[in-house]
mmCIF file of C-alpha atoms in Angstrom:
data_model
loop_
_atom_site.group_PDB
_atom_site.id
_atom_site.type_symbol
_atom_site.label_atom_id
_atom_site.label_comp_id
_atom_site.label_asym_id
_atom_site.label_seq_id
_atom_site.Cartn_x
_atom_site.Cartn_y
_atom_site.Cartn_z
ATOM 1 C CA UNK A 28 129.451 168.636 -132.924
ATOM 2 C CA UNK A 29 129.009 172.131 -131.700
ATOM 3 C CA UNK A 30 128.694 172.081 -127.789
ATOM 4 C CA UNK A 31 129.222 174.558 -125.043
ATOM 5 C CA UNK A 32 131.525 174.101 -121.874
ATOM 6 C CA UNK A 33 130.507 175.415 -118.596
ATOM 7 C CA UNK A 34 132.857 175.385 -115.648
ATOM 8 C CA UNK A 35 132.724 175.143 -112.677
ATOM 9 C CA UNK A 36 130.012 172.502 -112.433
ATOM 10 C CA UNK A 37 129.749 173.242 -108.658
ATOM 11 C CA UNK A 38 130.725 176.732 -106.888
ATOM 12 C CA UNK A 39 130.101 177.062 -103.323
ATOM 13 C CA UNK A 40 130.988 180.646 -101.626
ATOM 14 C CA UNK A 41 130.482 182.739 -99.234
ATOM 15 C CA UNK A 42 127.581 185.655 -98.848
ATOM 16 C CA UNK A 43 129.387 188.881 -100.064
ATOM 17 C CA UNK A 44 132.694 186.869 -102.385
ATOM 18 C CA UNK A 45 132.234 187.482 -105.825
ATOM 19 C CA UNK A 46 131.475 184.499 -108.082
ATOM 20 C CA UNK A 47 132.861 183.504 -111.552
ATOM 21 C CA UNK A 48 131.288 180.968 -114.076
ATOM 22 C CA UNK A 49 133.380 180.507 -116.938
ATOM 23 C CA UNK A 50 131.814 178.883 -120.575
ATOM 24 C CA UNK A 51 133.812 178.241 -123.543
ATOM 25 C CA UNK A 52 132.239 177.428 -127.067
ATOM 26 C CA UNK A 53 132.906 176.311 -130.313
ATOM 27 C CA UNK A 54 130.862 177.689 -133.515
ATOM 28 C CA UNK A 55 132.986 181.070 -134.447
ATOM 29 C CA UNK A 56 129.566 182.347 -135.768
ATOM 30 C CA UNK A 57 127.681 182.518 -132.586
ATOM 31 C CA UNK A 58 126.981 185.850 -131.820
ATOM 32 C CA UNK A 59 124.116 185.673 -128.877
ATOM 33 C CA UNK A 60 125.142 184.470 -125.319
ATOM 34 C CA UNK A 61 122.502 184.643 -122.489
ATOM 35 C CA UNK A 62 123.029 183.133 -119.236
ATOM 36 C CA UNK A 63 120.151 181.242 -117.667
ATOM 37 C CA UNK A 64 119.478 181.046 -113.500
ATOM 38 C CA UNK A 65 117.313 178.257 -112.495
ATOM 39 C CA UNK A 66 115.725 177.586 -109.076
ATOM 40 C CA UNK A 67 115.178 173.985 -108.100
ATOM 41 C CA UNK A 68 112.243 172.700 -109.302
ATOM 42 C CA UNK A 69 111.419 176.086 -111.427
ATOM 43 C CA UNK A 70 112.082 177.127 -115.073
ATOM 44 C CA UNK A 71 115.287 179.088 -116.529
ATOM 45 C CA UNK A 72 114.905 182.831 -116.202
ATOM 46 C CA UNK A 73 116.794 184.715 -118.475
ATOM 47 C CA UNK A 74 119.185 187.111 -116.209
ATOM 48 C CA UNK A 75 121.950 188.504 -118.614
ATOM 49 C CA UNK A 76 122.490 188.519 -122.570
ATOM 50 C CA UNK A 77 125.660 189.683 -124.522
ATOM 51 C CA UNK A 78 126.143 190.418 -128.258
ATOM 52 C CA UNK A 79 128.998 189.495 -130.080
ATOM 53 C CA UNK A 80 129.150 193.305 -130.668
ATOM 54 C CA UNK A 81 130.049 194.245 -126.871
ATOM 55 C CA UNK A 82 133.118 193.577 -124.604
ATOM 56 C CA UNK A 83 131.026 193.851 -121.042
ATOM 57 C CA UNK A 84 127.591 194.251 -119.884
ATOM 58 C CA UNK A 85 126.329 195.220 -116.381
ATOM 59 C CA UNK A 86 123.536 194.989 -114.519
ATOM 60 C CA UNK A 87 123.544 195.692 -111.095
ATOM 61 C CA UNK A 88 125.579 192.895 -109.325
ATOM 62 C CA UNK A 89 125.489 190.675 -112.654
ATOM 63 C CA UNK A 90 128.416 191.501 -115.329
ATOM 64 C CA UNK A 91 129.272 188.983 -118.791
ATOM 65 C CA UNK A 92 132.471 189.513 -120.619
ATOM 66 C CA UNK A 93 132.523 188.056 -123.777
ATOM 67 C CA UNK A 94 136.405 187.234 -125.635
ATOM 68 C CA UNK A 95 135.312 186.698 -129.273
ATOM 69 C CA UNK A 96 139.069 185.729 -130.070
ATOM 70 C CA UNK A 97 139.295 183.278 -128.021
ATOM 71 C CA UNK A 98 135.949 182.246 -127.561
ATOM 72 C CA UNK A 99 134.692 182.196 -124.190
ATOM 73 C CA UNK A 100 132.159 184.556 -122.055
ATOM 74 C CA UNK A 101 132.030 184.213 -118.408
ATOM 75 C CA UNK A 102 129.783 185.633 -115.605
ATOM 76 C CA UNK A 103 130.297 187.758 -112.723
ATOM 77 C CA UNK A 104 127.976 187.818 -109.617
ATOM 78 C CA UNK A 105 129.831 189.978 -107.314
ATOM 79 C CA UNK A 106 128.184 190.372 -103.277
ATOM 80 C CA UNK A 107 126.816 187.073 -103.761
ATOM 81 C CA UNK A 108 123.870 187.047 -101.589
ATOM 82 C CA UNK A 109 121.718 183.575 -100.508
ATOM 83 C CA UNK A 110 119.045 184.124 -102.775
ATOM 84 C CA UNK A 111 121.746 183.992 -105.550
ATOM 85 C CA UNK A 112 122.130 179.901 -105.010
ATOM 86 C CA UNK A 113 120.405 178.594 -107.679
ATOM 87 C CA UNK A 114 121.893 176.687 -111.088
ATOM 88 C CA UNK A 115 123.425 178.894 -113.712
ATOM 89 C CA UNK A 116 123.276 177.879 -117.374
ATOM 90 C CA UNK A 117 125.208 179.944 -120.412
ATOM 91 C CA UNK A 118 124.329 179.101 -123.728
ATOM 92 C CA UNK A 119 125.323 180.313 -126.996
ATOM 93 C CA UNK A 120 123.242 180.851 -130.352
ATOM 94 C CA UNK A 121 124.137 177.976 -133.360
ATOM 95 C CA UNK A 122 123.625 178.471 -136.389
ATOM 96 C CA UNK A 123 122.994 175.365 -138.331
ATOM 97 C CA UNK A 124 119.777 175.563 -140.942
ATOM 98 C CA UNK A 125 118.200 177.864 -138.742
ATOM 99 C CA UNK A 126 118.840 178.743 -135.247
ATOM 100 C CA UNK A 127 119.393 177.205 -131.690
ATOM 101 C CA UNK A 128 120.479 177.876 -128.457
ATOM 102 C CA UNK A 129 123.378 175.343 -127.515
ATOM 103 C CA UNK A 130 123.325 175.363 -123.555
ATOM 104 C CA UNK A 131 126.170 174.443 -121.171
ATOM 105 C CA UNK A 132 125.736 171.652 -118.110
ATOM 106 C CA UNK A 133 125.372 174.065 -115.997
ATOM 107 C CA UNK A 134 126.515 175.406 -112.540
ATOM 108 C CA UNK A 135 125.450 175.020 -109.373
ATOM 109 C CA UNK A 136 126.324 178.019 -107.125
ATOM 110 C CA UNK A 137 125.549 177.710 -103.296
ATOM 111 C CA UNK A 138 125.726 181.036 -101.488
ATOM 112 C CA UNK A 139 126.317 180.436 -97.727
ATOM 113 C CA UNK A 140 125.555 183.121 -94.784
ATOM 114 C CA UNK B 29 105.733 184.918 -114.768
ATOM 115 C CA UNK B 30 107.170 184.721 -118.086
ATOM 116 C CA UNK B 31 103.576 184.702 -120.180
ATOM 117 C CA UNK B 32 104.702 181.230 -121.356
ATOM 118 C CA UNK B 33 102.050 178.445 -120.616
ATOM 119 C CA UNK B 34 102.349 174.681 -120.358
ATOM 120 C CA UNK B 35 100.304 171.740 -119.753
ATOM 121 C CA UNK B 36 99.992 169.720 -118.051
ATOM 122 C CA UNK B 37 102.577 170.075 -114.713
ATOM 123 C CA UNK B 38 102.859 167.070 -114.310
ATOM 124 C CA UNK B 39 102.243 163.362 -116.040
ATOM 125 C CA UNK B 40 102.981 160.057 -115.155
ATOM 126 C CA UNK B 41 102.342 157.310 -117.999
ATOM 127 C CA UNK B 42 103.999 153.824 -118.579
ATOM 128 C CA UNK B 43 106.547 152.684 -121.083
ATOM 129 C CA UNK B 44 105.033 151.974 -124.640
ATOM 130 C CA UNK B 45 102.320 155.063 -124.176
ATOM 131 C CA UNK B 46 102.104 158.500 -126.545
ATOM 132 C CA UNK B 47 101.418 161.492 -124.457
ATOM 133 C CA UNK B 48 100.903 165.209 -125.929
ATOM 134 C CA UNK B 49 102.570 167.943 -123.727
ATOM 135 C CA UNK B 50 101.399 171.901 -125.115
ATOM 136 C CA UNK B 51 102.820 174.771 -124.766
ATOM 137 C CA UNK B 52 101.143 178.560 -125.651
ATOM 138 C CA UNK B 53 104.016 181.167 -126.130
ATOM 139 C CA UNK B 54 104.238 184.910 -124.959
ATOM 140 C CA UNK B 55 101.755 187.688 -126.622
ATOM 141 C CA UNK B 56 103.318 188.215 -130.102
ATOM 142 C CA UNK B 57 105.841 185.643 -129.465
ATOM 143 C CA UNK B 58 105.877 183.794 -133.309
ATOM 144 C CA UNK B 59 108.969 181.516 -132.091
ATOM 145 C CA UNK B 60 108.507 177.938 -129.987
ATOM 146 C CA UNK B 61 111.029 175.956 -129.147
ATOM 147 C CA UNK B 62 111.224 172.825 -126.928
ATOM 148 C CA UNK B 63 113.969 171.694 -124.800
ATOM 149 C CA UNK B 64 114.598 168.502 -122.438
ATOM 150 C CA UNK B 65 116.158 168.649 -118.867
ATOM 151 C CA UNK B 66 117.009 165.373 -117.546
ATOM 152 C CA UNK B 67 119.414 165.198 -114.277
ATOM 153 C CA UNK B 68 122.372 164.529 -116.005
ATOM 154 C CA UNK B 69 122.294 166.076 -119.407
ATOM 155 C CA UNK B 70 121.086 169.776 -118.609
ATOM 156 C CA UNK B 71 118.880 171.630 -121.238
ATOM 157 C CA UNK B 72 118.907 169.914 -124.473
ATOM 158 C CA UNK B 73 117.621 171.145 -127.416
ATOM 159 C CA UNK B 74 114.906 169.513 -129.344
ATOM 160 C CA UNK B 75 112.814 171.693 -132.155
ATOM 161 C CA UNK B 76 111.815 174.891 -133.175
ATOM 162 C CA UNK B 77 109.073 176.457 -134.904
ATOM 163 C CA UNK B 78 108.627 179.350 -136.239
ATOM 164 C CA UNK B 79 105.377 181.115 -137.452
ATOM 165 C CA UNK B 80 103.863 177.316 -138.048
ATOM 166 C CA UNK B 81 107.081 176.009 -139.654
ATOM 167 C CA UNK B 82 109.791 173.515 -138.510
ATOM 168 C CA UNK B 83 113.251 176.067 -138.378
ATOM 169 C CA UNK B 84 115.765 174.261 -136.447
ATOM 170 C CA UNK B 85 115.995 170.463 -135.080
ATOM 171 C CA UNK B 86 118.071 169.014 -132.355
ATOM 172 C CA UNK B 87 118.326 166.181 -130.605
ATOM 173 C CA UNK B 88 114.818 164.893 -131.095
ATOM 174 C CA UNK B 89 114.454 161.136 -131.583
ATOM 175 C CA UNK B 90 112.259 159.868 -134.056
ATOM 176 C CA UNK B 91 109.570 158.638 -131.747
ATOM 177 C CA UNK B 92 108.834 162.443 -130.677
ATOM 178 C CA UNK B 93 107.404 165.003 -133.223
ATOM 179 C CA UNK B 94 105.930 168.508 -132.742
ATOM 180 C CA UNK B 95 104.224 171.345 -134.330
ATOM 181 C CA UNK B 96 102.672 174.803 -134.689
ATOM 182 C CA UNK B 97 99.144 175.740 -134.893
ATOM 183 C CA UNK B 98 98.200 178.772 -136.818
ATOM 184 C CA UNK B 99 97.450 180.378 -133.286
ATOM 185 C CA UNK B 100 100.791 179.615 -132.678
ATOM 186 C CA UNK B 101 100.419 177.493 -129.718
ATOM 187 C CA UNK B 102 102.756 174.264 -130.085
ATOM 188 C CA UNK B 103 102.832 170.916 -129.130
ATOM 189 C CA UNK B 104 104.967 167.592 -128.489
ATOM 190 C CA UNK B 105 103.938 164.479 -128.818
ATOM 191 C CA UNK B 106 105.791 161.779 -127.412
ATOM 192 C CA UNK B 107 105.723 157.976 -128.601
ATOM 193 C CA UNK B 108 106.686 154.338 -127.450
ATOM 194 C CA UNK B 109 107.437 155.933 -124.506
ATOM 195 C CA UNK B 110 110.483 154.096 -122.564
ATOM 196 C CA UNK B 111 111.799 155.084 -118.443
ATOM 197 C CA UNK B 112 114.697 156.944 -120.009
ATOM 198 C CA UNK B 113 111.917 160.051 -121.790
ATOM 199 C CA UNK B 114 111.249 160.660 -118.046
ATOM 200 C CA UNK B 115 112.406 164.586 -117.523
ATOM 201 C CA UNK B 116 111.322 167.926 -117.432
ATOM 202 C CA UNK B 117 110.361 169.172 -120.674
ATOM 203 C CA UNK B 118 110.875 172.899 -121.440
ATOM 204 C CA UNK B 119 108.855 175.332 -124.106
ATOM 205 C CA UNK B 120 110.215 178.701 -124.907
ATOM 206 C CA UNK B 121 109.118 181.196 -126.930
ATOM 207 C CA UNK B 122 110.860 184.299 -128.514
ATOM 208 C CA UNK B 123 109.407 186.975 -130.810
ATOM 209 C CA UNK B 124 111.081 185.868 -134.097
ATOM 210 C CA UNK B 125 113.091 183.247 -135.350
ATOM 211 C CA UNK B 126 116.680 184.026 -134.609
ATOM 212 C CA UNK B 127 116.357 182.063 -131.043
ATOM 213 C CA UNK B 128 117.182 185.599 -129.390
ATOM 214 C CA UNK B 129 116.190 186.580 -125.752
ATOM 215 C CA UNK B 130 113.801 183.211 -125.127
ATOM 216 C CA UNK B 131 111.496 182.962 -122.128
ATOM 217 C CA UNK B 132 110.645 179.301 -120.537
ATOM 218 C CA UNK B 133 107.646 178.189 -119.445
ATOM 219 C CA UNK B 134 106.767 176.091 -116.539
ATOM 220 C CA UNK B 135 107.880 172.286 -117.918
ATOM 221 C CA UNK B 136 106.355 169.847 -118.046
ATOM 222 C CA UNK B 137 107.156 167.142 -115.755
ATOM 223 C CA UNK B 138 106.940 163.684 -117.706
ATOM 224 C CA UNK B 139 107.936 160.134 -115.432
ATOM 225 C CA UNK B 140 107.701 157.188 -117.323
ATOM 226 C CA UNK B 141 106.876 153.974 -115.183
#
């Protein structure tokens, strides 16, 4: 069926490196990726959306890039700092009678100081 | 704080039982949707509602159900109840139906014994 894939499943780094998290998917009519950051034990907070409509989008020390061609989005934390350790989730919008958001397995980023 | 509401926090029940977990979406929000997070299978999708009426279905087993009420608060209801439905259970809400910019509430944390 229609999935997402989410690499790397584990990302460890150093305060300050940059950090990539890389998601491929599969339905060619998606045109909604968010990216999810949940804290252990807390619910998924929305930090970054792109539209099929847009290469790039910024905010602050969070960037996605979305390749529609070859369909895969990724996301860029760059000065990682230790708050940023957390688990990241993309997810991509399916459409299949109606609408759902198809999310990846997720990466766990550890920032260390 | 997202504005999305869930109860209970927690609930512990044994195998065979029906509980009821509820969820009230964001001011304005018309959009539910529920979601399951178990350790090893991330965020998985389960229903949506929109406006009162079922608009997209995951991977919901037969023994759980849901629904809208016309003040647009949702809930799940979970039955025969067996060790592996223990997880967190997700609601988010979004302001229409096109699964767009969602916000999570709290979970729901559901053991089975």
């Amino acid at each position: 069926g229609e999935n997402v894939e989410q690499h790397p499943s584990t990302l460890s780094v150093q305060e300050g490196d940059s950090a990539v998290i890389k998601c491929t998917y599969s339905d060619s009519a998606s045109n909604y990726f968010p990216w999810y950051k949940q804290e252990l034990g807390k619910r998924p907070q929305l930090i970054i959306d792109i539209r099929s409509n847009v290469g790039e989008k910024k905010d602050q020390r969070i960037a996605v890039t979305l390749n529609k061609t070859a369909k895969h989005f990724s996301l860029h934390i760059t000065e990682t700092q230790p708050e940023d350790s957390a688990v990241y989730f993309c997810a991509a919008l399916l459409y299949q009678a109606g609408t759902a958001l198809i999310f990846g397995k997720g990466t766990t980023l550890s920032v260390s100081s | 704080d997202s504005g999305v509401t869930q109860t209970p926090k927690h609930l512990i029940t044994a195998t065979g039982q029906r509980v009821t977990l509820r969820c009230s979406p964001r001011s304005g929000d018309l959009s539910v949707y529920w979601y399951q997070q178990s350790l090893d299978q991330g965020l998985q999708f389960l229903i949506q509602y929109y406006n009162g009426e079922e608009r997209a279905k995951g991977n919901i087993l037969e023994r759980f159900s849901a629904q809208q009420f016309p003040d647009l608060h949702s809930e799940l209801n979970l039955s025969s109840l067996e060790l592996g439905d223990s997880a967190l259970y997700f609601c988010a809400s979004s302001l229409t139906g096109d699964a767009n910019e969602q916000f999570f509430g709290p979970g729901t944390r559901l053991t089975v014994l």
